Amino acid sequence: MKADPTAQRRLLELAGLDAELARAQYRRRTLPEATAVEEAETTVQGHRDAVVRARTSVSDLGREVAKLEQEVTQVRTREDRDRGLMDSGSVSAKQMTDLSHELDTLARRRGVLEDEQLEVMERHDAAETDLAHEQAELDRAETALADAVERRDGVLGDLDVLEERRGAERTEVAKDLPADLVGLYDQLRARSGTGAGELVGGRCGACRLEMDRSELRDVAAAAPDDVVRCEQCGAIVVRTEKSK
Ligand SMILES: [Zn+2]
């Protein structure tokens, strides 16, 4: 293939833009800001689960407190009834003794229930404190996640702008070049990642490998408008003033 040496040199500009676009795409795939968002999401999920657990604990204990309250009320009602009977004067001496015994039993029972109620209420209070703590942790984690998302979207937005600009520049450069030359360049780039490299210090700019004597002799002997290819990587070897 033959191509005007100026056009060949402009391939280097195309290669530079393509390299920058490839770096942007790599960056997009490996963003630490995206990893940070994933980590923040995991943290938020962990705190959400903790809040659910704490809330369940508060409601379970709340129910237990209510149940004990009800039991205490039942005992009190029974005590009131027994006292009412004793005060009525309508019961026998035997019944008076029985009722008196029952009142002792009921008082003991109420004491046990009230102690238990107090203990459960304390646990309920502690669970509420725990819930408030977990909720605060969740709020903090959600704020951190929102910040991480904002940072990631900022970087992605910058990459969008960069890719759009370099893409437009690439279109402009490619438009001015011979179609067959760009076609070959694109084909080589699709194969190995780099379509063209500058020959500097006896090295191919695409694969960075040194050319041997005979290859360098062939390159030197080639006409300026010959499209020379690297024997190692196949890329178009562009000769500039730095190649001498
Ligand atoms: Zn090469």
Coordinates of C-alpha atoms and ligand atoms in Angstrom, one line a residue:
M1 CA 0.0 0.0 0.0
K2 CA 1.1 3.5 -0.7
A3 CA 0.0 6.6 1.2
D4 CA 1.2 10.2 1.3
P5 CA 3.9 10.6 4.1
T6 CA 1.9 13.5 5.6
A7 CA -1.2 11.2 5.8
Q8 CA 0.9 8.5 7.4
R9 CA 2.2 10.9 10.0
R10 CA -1.4 12.0 10.9
L11 CA -2.1 8.3 11.7
L12 CA 0.0 8.9 14.8
E13 CA -2.5 11.6 15.8
L14 CA -5.3 9.1 15.3
A15 CA -3.3 6.5 17.3
G16 CA -2.8 9.0 20.1
L17 CA -6.6 9.8 20.3
D18 CA -7.4 6.1 20.2
A19 CA -5.0 5.4 23.0
E20 CA -6.6 8.1 25.1
L21 CA -10.1 6.7 24.3
A22 CA -9.0 3.2 25.2
R23 CA -7.6 4.5 28.5
A24 CA -10.9 6.3 29.2
Q25 CA -12.8 3.0 28.6
Y26 CA -10.4 1.1 30.8
R27 CA -10.8 3.7 33.5
R28 CA -14.6 3.4 33.2
R29 CA -14.4 -0.3 33.8
T30 CA -12.0 -0.1 36.7
L31 CA -13.2 3.0 38.5
P32 CA -12.2 3.0 42.2
E33 CA -15.2 5.4 42.7
A34 CA -17.5 2.6 41.4
T35 CA -16.0 0.1 43.8
A36 CA -16.5 2.6 46.6
V37 CA -20.2 2.8 45.7
E38 CA -20.5 -1.0 45.8
E39 CA -18.8 -1.0 49.2
A40 CA -21.1 1.8 50.5
E41 CA -24.1 -0.1 49.3
T42 CA -23.0 -3.2 51.2
T43 CA -22.5 -1.1 54.3
V44 CA -26.0 0.4 53.9
Q45 CA -27.6 -3.0 53.5
G46 CA -25.8 -4.2 56.7
H47 CA -27.2 -1.3 58.6
R48 CA -30.7 -1.7 57.1
D49 CA -30.7 -5.3 58.4
A50 CA -29.5 -4.2 61.8
V51 CA -32.3 -1.6 62.0
V52 CA -34.9 -4.3 61.1
R53 CA -33.5 -6.6 63.8
A54 CA -33.5 -3.8 66.4
R55 CA -37.1 -2.8 65.4
T56 CA -38.3 -6.4 65.7
S57 CA -36.7 -6.6 69.1
V58 CA -38.4 -3.4 70.3
S59 CA -41.8 -4.6 69.1
D60 CA -41.4 -8.1 70.6
L61 CA -40.4 -6.6 73.9
G62 CA -43.3 -4.1 73.7
R63 CA -45.7 -7.0 73.2
E64 CA -44.2 -8.8 76.2
V65 CA -44.6 -5.7 78.4
A66 CA -48.3 -5.4 77.3
K67 CA -48.9 -9.0 78.0
L68 CA -47.4 -8.8 81.5
E69 CA -49.4 -5.6 82.1
Q70 CA -52.6 -7.5 81.2
E71 CA -51.6 -10.4 83.6
V72 CA -51.0 -8.0 86.4
T73 CA -54.4 -6.3 85.8
Q74 CA -56.1 -9.8 85.9
V75 CA -54.4 -10.5 89.3
R76 CA -55.5 -7.1 90.6
T77 CA -59.1 -7.7 89.5
R78 CA -59.1 -11.0 91.3
E79 CA -57.6 -9.4 94.4
D80 CA -60.3 -6.7 94.3
R81 CA -63.0 -9.3 93.9
D82 CA -61.7 -11.4 96.8
R83 CA -61.4 -8.3 99.1
G84 CA -64.9 -7.3 98.1
L85 CA -66.2 -10.7 99.1
M86 CA -64.4 -10.5 102.4
D87 CA -65.7 -7.0 103.1
S88 CA -69.3 -8.0 102.1
G89 CA -69.7 -10.1 105.3
S90 CA -71.7 -12.6 103.3
V91 CA -69.1 -15.4 103.4
S92 CA -68.5 -18.2 105.9
A93 CA -65.4 -18.4 108.2
K94 CA -64.0 -21.2 106.1
Q95 CA -64.5 -19.1 102.9
M96 CA -62.8 -16.2 104.7
T97 CA -59.7 -18.3 105.4
D98 CA -59.7 -19.6 101.8
L99 CA -60.0 -16.1 100.4
S100 CA -57.2 -14.9 102.7
H101 CA -54.9 -17.6 101.4
E102 CA -55.8 -16.8 97.9
L103 CA -55.0 -13.2 98.5
D104 CA -51.6 -14.1 99.8
T105 CA -51.0 -16.3 96.7
L106 CA -52.2 -13.5 94.4
A107 CA -50.0 -11.0 96.0
R108 CA -47.0 -13.2 95.6
R109 CA -48.0 -13.9 92.0
R110 CA -48.4 -10.1 91.3
G111 CA -45.0 -9.5 92.9
V112 CA -43.3 -11.9 90.5
L113 CA -45.2 -10.5 87.5
E114 CA -44.3 -6.9 88.5
D115 CA -40.6 -7.8 88.8
E116 CA -40.7 -9.5 85.5
Q117 CA -42.5 -6.5 84.0
L118 CA -39.9 -4.2 85.3
E119 CA -37.1 -6.3 83.9
V120 CA -38.8 -6.5 80.4
M121 CA -39.4 -2.8 80.4
E122 CA -35.7 -2.2 81.0
R123 CA -34.8 -4.5 78.1
H124 CA -37.4 -2.6 76.0
D125 CA -35.8 0.7 76.8
A126 CA -32.4 -0.7 76.0
A127 CA -33.7 -2.0 72.7
E128 CA -35.1 1.4 71.9
T129 CA -31.7 3.0 72.5
D130 CA -30.2 0.3 70.3
L131 CA -32.7 1.0 67.6
A132 CA -32.0 4.8 67.7
H133 CA -28.3 4.0 67.5
E134 CA -28.7 1.7 64.5
Q135 CA -31.0 4.2 62.8
A136 CA -28.3 6.9 63.2
E137 CA -25.7 4.5 61.8
L138 CA -27.9 3.8 58.8
D139 CA -28.5 7.5 58.2
R140 CA -24.7 8.1 58.2
A141 CA -24.2 5.1 55.9
E142 CA -26.9 6.4 53.5
T143 CA -25.2 9.9 53.4
A144 CA -21.9 8.2 52.7
L145 CA -23.5 6.2 49.9
A146 CA -25.0 9.4 48.4
D147 CA -21.6 11.1 48.5
A148 CA -20.0 8.1 46.8
V149 CA -22.6 8.0 44.1
E150 CA -22.1 11.7 43.5
R151 CA -18.3 11.3 43.2
R152 CA -18.7 8.3 40.9
D153 CA -21.2 10.1 38.7
G154 CA -18.9 13.1 38.6
V155 CA -16.0 11.0 37.3
L156 CA -18.3 9.3 34.8
G157 CA -19.5 12.7 33.6
D158 CA -15.9 13.8 33.1
L159 CA -15.2 10.6 31.1
D160 CA -18.3 11.2 29.0
V161 CA -17.1 14.7 28.1
L162 CA -13.6 13.5 27.4
E163 CA -14.8 10.6 25.2
E164 CA -17.2 12.9 23.3
R165 CA -14.4 15.5 22.6
R166 CA -11.7 13.0 21.6
G167 CA -14.3 11.0 19.6
A168 CA -15.2 14.2 17.6
E169 CA -11.4 15.0 17.1
R170 CA -10.9 11.4 15.9
T171 CA -13.7 11.7 13.4
E172 CA -12.2 15.0 12.1
V173 CA -8.7 13.5 11.7
A174 CA -9.9 10.3 10.1
K175 CA -12.1 12.2 7.7
D176 CA -9.1 13.9 6.1
L177 CA -7.1 10.6 5.6
P178 CA -7.2 8.2 2.7
A179 CA -10.0 5.6 3.3
D180 CA -7.8 2.6 2.5
L181 CA -5.1 3.8 5.0
V182 CA -7.6 4.3 7.8
G183 CA -9.3 1.0 6.9
L184 CA -6.0 -0.9 7.3
Y185 CA -5.2 1.1 10.5
D186 CA -8.6 0.2 12.0
Q187 CA -8.2 -3.5 11.0
L188 CA -4.8 -3.7 12.7
R189 CA -6.0 -1.8 15.8
A190 CA -8.9 -4.2 16.1
R191 CA -6.5 -7.1 16.0
S192 CA -3.7 -6.0 18.3
G193 CA -5.0 -2.8 20.0
T194 CA -2.6 -0.5 18.2
G195 CA -2.8 0.3 14.5
A196 CA 0.3 2.5 14.0
G197 CA 3.5 3.5 15.8
E198 CA 6.3 5.9 15.3
L199 CA 9.7 4.5 14.4
V200 CA 12.1 5.9 17.1
G201 CA 15.6 4.7 17.9
G202 CA 15.1 1.6 15.8
R203 CA 12.0 0.6 17.8
C204 CA 8.4 0.2 16.6
G205 CA 6.2 2.7 18.5
A206 CA 3.3 0.2 18.6
C207 CA 4.9 -2.8 20.2
R208 CA 8.1 -1.1 21.5
L209 CA 10.2 -3.9 20.2
E210 CA 13.5 -3.2 18.6
M211 CA 13.7 -3.9 14.9
D212 CA 16.7 -6.0 13.7
R213 CA 19.3 -4.7 11.2
S214 CA 17.7 -6.3 8.1
E215 CA 14.3 -5.0 8.9
L216 CA 15.7 -1.5 9.5
R217 CA 17.5 -1.7 6.2
D218 CA 14.2 -2.5 4.4
V219 CA 12.5 0.4 6.2
A220 CA 15.3 2.8 5.2
A221 CA 15.1 1.5 1.6
A222 CA 11.3 1.9 1.3
A223 CA 10.0 4.9 -0.6
P224 CA 8.5 7.7 1.6
D225 CA 5.0 6.9 0.4
D226 CA 5.3 3.1 1.0
V227 CA 3.2 2.0 4.0
V228 CA 5.7 0.0 6.1
R229 CA 4.5 -2.6 8.6
C230 CA 6.3 -3.9 11.7
E231 CA 7.3 -7.5 11.4
Q232 CA 6.7 -8.1 15.1
C233 CA 3.2 -6.7 15.7
G234 CA 2.0 -5.9 12.2
A235 CA 1.3 -2.2 13.0
I236 CA 1.9 0.5 10.4
V237 CA 5.4 1.9 11.1
V238 CA 5.3 5.7 10.6
R239 CA 8.6 7.3 9.8
T240 CA 9.2 10.9 11.1
E241 CA 12.2 13.2 11.6
K242 CA 12.7 11.2 14.8
S243 CA 13.2 8.0 12.9
K244 CA 16.5 8.9 11.3
Ligands
ZN1 ZN 5.6 -3.4 16.3

